[in-house]
XYZ file of N, CA, C and O in Angstrom:
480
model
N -14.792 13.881 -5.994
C -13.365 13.899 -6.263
C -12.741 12.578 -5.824
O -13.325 11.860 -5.013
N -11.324 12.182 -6.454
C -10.927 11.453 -6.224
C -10.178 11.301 -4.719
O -9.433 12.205 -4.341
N -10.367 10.340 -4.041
C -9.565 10.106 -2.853
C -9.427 8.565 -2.768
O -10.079 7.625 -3.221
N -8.278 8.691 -1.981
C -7.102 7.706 -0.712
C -7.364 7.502 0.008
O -7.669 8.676 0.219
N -7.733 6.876 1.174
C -7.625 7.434 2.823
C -6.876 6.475 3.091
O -7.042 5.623 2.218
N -5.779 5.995 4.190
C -5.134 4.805 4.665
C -5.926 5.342 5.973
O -6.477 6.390 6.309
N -5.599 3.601 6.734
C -5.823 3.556 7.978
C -5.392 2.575 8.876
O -4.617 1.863 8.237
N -5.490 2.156 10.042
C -4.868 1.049 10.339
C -3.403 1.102 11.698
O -3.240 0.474 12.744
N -2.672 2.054 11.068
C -1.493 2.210 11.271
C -1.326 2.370 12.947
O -2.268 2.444 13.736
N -0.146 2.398 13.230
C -0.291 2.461 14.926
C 1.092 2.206 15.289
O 1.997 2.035 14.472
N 1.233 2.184 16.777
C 2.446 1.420 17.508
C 2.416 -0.069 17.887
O 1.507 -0.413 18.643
N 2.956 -0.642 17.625
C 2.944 -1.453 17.166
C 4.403 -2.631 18.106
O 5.522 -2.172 17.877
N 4.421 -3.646 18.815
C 5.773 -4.234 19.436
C 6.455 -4.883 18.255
O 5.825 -4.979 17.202
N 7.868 -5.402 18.357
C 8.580 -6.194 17.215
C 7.753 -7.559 17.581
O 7.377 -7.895 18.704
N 7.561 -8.282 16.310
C 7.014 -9.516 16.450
C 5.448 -9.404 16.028
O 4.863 -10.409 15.624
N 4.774 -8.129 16.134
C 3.058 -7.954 15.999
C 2.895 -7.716 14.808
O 3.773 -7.695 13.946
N 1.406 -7.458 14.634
C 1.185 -8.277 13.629
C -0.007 -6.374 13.213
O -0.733 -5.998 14.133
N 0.009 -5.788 12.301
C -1.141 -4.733 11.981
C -1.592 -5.384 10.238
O -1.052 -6.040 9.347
N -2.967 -4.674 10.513
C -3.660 -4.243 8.595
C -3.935 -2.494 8.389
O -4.819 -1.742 8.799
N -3.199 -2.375 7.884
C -3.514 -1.599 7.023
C -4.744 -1.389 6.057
O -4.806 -2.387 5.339
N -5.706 -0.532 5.762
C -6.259 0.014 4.665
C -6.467 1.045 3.852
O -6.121 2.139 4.299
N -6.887 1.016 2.890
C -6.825 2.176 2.114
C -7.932 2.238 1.139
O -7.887 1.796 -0.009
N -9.164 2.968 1.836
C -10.615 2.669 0.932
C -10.890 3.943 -0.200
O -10.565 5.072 0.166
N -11.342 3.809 -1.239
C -11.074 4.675 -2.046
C -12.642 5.227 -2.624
O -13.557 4.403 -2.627
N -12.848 6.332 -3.002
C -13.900 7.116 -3.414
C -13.854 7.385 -4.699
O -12.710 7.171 -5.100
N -14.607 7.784 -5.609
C -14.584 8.545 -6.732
C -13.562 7.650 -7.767
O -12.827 8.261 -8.543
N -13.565 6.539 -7.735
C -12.767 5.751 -8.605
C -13.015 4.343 -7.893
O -12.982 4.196 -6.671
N -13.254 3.381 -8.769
C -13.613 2.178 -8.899
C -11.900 1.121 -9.074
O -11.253 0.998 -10.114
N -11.578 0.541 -7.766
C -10.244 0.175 -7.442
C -9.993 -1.274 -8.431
O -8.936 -1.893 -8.550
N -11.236 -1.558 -9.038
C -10.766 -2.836 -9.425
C -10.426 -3.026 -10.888
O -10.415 -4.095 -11.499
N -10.090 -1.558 -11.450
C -9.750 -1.683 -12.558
C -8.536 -0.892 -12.283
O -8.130 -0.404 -13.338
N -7.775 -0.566 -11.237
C -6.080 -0.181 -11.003
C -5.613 -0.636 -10.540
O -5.934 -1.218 -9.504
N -4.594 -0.612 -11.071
C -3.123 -1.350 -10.141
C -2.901 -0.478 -9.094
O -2.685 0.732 -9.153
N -2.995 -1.415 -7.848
C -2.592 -1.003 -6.789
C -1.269 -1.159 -5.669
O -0.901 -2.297 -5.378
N -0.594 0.015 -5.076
C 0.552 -0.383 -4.511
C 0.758 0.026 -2.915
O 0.037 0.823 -2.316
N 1.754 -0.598 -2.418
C 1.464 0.369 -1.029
C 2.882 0.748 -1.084
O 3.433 -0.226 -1.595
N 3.733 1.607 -0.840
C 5.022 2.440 -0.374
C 5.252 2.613 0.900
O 4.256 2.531 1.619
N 6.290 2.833 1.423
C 6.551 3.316 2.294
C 7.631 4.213 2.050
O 8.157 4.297 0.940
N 8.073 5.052 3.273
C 9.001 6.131 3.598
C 9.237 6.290 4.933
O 8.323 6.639 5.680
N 10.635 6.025 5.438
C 11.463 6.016 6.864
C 12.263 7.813 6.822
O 12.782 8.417 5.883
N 12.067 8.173 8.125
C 12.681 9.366 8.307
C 14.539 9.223 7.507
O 15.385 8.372 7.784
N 14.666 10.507 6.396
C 15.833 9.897 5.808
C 15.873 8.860 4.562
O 16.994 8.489 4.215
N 15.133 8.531 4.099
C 15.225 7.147 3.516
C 14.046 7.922 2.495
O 13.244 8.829 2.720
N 14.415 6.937 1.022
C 13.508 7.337 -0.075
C 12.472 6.546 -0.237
O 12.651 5.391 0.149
N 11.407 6.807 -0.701
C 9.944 6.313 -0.675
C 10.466 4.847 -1.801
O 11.185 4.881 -2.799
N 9.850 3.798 -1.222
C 10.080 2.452 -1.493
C 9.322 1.972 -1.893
O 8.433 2.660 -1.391
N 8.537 0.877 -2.771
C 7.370 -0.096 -3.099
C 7.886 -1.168 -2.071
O 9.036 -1.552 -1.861
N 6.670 -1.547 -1.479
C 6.604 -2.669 -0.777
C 5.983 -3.368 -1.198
O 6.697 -4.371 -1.203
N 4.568 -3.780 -1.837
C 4.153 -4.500 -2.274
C 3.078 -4.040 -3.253
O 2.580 -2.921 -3.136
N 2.648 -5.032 -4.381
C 2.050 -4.473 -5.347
C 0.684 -5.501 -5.880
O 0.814 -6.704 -5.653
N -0.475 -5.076 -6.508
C -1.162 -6.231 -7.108
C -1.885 -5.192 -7.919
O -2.341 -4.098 -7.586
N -1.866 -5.919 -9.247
C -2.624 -5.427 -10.330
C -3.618 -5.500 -10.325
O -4.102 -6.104 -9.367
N -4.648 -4.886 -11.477
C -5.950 -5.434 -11.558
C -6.526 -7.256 -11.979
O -7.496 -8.014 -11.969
N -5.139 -7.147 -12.296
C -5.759 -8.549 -12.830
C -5.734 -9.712 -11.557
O -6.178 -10.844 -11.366
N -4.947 -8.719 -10.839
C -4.991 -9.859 -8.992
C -3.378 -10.624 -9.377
O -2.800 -11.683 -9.131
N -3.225 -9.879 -9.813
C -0.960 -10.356 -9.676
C -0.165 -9.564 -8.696
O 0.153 -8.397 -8.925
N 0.098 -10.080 -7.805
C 1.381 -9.719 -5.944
C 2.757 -9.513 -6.739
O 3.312 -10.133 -7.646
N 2.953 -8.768 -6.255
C 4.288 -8.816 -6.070
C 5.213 -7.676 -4.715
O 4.762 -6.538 -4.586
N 6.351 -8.066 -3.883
C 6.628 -7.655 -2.779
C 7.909 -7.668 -2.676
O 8.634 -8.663 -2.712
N 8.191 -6.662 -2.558
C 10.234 -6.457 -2.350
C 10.641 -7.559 -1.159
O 9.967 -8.199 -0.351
N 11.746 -7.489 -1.380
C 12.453 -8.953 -0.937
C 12.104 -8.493 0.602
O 11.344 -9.409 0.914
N 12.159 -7.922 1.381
C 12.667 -7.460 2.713
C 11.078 -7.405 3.705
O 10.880 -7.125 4.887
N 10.120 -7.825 2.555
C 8.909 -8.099 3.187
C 7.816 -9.119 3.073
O 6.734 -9.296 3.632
N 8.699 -9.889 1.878
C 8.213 -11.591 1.369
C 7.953 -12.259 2.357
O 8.718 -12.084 3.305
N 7.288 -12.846 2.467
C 6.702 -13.893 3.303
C 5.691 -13.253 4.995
O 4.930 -13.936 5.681
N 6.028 -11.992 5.176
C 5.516 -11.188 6.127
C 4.301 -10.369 6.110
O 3.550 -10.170 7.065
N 4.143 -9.712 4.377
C 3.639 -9.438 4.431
C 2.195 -9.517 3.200
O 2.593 -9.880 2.093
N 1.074 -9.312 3.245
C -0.033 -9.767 2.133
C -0.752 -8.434 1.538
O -1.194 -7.582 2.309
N -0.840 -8.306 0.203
C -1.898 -7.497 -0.470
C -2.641 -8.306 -0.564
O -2.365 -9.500 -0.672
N -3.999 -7.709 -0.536
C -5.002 -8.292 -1.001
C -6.222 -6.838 -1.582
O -5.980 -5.644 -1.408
N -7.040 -7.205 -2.025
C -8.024 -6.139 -2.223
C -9.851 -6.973 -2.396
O -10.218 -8.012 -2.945
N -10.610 -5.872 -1.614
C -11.961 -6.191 -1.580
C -13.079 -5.264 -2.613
O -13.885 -4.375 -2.341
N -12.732 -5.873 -3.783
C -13.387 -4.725 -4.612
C -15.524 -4.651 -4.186
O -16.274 -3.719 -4.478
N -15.755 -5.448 -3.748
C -16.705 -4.946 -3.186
C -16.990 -3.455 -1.943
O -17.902 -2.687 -1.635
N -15.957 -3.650 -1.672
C -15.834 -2.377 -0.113
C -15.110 -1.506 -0.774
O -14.795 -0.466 -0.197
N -14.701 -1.735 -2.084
C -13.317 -0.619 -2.653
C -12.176 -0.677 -1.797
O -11.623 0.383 -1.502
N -11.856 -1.481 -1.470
C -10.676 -1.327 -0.477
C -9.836 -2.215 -0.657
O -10.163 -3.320 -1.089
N -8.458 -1.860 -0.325
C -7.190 -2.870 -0.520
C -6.203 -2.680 0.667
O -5.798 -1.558 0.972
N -5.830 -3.797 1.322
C -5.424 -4.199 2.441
C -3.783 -4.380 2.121
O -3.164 -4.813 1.149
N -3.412 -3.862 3.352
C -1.832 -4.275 3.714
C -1.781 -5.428 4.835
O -1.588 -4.767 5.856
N -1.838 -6.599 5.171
C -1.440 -7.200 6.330
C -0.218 -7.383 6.420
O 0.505 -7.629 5.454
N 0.230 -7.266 7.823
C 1.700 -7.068 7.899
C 1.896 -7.899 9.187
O 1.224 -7.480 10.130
N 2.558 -8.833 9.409
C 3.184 -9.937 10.199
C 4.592 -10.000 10.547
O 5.569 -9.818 9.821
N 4.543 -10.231 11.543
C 6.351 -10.429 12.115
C 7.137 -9.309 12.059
O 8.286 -9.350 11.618
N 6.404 -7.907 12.635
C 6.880 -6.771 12.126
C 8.255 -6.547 12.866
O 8.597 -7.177 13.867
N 9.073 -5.470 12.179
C 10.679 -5.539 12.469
C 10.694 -4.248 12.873
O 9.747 -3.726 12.284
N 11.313 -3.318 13.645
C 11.734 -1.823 13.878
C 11.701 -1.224 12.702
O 11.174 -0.122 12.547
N 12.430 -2.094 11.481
C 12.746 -1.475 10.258
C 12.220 -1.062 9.298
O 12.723 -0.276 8.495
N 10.762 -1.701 9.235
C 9.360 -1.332 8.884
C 8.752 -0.025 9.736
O 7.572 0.220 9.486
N 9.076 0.404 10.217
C 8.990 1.618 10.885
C 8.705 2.876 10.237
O 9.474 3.689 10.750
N 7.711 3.671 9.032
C 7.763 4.356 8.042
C 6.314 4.822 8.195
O 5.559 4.471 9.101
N 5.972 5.804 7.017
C 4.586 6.326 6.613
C 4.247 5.143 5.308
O 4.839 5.101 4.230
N 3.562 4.580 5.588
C 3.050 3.711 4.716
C 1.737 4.259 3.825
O 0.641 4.418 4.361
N 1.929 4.479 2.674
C 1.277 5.199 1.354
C 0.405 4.395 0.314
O 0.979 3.636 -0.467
N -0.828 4.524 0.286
C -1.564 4.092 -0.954
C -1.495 4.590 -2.030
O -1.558 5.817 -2.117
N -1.392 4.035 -2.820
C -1.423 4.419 -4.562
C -2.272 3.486 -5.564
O -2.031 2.282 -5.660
N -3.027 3.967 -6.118
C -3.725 3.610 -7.464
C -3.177 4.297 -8.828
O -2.954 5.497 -8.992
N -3.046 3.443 -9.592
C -2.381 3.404 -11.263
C -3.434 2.810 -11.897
O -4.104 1.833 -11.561
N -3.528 3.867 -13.324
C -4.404 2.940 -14.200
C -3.491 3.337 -16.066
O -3.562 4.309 -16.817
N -3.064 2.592 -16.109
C -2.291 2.591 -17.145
C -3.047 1.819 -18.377
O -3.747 0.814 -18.253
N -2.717 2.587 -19.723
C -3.165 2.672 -20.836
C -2.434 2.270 -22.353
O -2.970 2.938 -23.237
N -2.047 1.944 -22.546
C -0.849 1.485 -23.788
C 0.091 1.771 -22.849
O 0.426 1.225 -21.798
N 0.604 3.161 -23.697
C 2.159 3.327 -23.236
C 2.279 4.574 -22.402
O 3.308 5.251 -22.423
N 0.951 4.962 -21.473
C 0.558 6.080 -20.651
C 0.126 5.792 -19.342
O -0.879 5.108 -19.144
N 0.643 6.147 -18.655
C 0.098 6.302 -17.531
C -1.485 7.099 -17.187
O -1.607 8.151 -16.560
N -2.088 6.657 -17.507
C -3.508 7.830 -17.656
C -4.318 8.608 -15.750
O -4.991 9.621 -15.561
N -3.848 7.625 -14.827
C -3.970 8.317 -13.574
C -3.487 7.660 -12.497
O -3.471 6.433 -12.396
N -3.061 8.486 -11.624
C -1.662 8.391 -10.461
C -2.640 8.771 -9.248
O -3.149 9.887 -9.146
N -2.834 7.793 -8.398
C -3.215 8.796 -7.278
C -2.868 8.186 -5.968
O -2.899 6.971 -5.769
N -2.479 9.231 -4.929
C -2.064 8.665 -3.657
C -2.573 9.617 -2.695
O -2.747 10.834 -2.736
N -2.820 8.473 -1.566
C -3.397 8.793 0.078
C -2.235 9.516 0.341
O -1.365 9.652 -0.518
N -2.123 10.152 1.844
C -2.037 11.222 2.409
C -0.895 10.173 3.434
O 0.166 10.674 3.806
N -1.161 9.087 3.719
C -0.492 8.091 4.523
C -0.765 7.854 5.976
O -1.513 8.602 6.606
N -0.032 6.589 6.636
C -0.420 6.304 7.868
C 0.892 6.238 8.530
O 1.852 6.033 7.787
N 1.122 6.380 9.854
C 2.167 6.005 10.532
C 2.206 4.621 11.163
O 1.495 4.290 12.113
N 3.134 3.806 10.530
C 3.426 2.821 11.502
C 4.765 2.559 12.433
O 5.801 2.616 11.770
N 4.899 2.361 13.438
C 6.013 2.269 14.019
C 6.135 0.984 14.987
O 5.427 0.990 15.994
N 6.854 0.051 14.790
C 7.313 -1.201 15.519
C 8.779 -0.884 16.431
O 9.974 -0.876 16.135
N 8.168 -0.687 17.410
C 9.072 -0.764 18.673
C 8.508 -1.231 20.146
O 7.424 -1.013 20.687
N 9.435 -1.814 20.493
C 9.302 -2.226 22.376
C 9.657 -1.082 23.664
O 9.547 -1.425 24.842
């Protein structure tokens, strides 16, 4: 079956630095677009950063320059590094794989999530 797992996540001081991962089973990551989300107590589930299969980033304004996708399609796995972390980053941080088809979405799938929390 298909699975998610994240990992990584933790407590974390303002200013530190975590990775995130999210290694995947039963599906071959280097033909989906991959994203990571987050969600703050209160607050609606967000894209934070994104990279396709074809290896194209992209990252909401509020985490540019802080933070990196990358992915190791040898290990199946795709990485969150996260730098200069803020309180405000403070959320369940979520893996997702997309594999889209013309004008279909043909499969959606997401991890279970990790907690990260940046505080002193």
């Amino acid at each position: 079956q298909v699975q998610l797992v994240e990992s990584g996540g933790g407590l974390v001081q303002p200013g530190g630095s975590l990775r995130l991962s999210c290694a995947a089973s039963g599906i071959l990551l280097s033909i989906y677009d991959m994203d990571w989300y987050r969600q703050a107590p209160g607050k609606q589930r967000e894209l934070v950063a994104a990279i396709t299969s074809g290896g194209r980033t992209n990252y909401a304004d509020s985490v540019k320059g802080r933070f990196t996708i990358s992915r190791d399609n040898t290990q199946n796995t795709v990485y969150l590094q996260m730098n200069s972390l803020k309180p405000e980053d403070t959320a369940v941080y979520y893996c997702n794989a997309k594999r889209l088809v013309g004008d279909w979405t043909l499969d959606d799938y997401w991890g279970q999530g990790t907690q990260v929390t940046v505080s002193s």
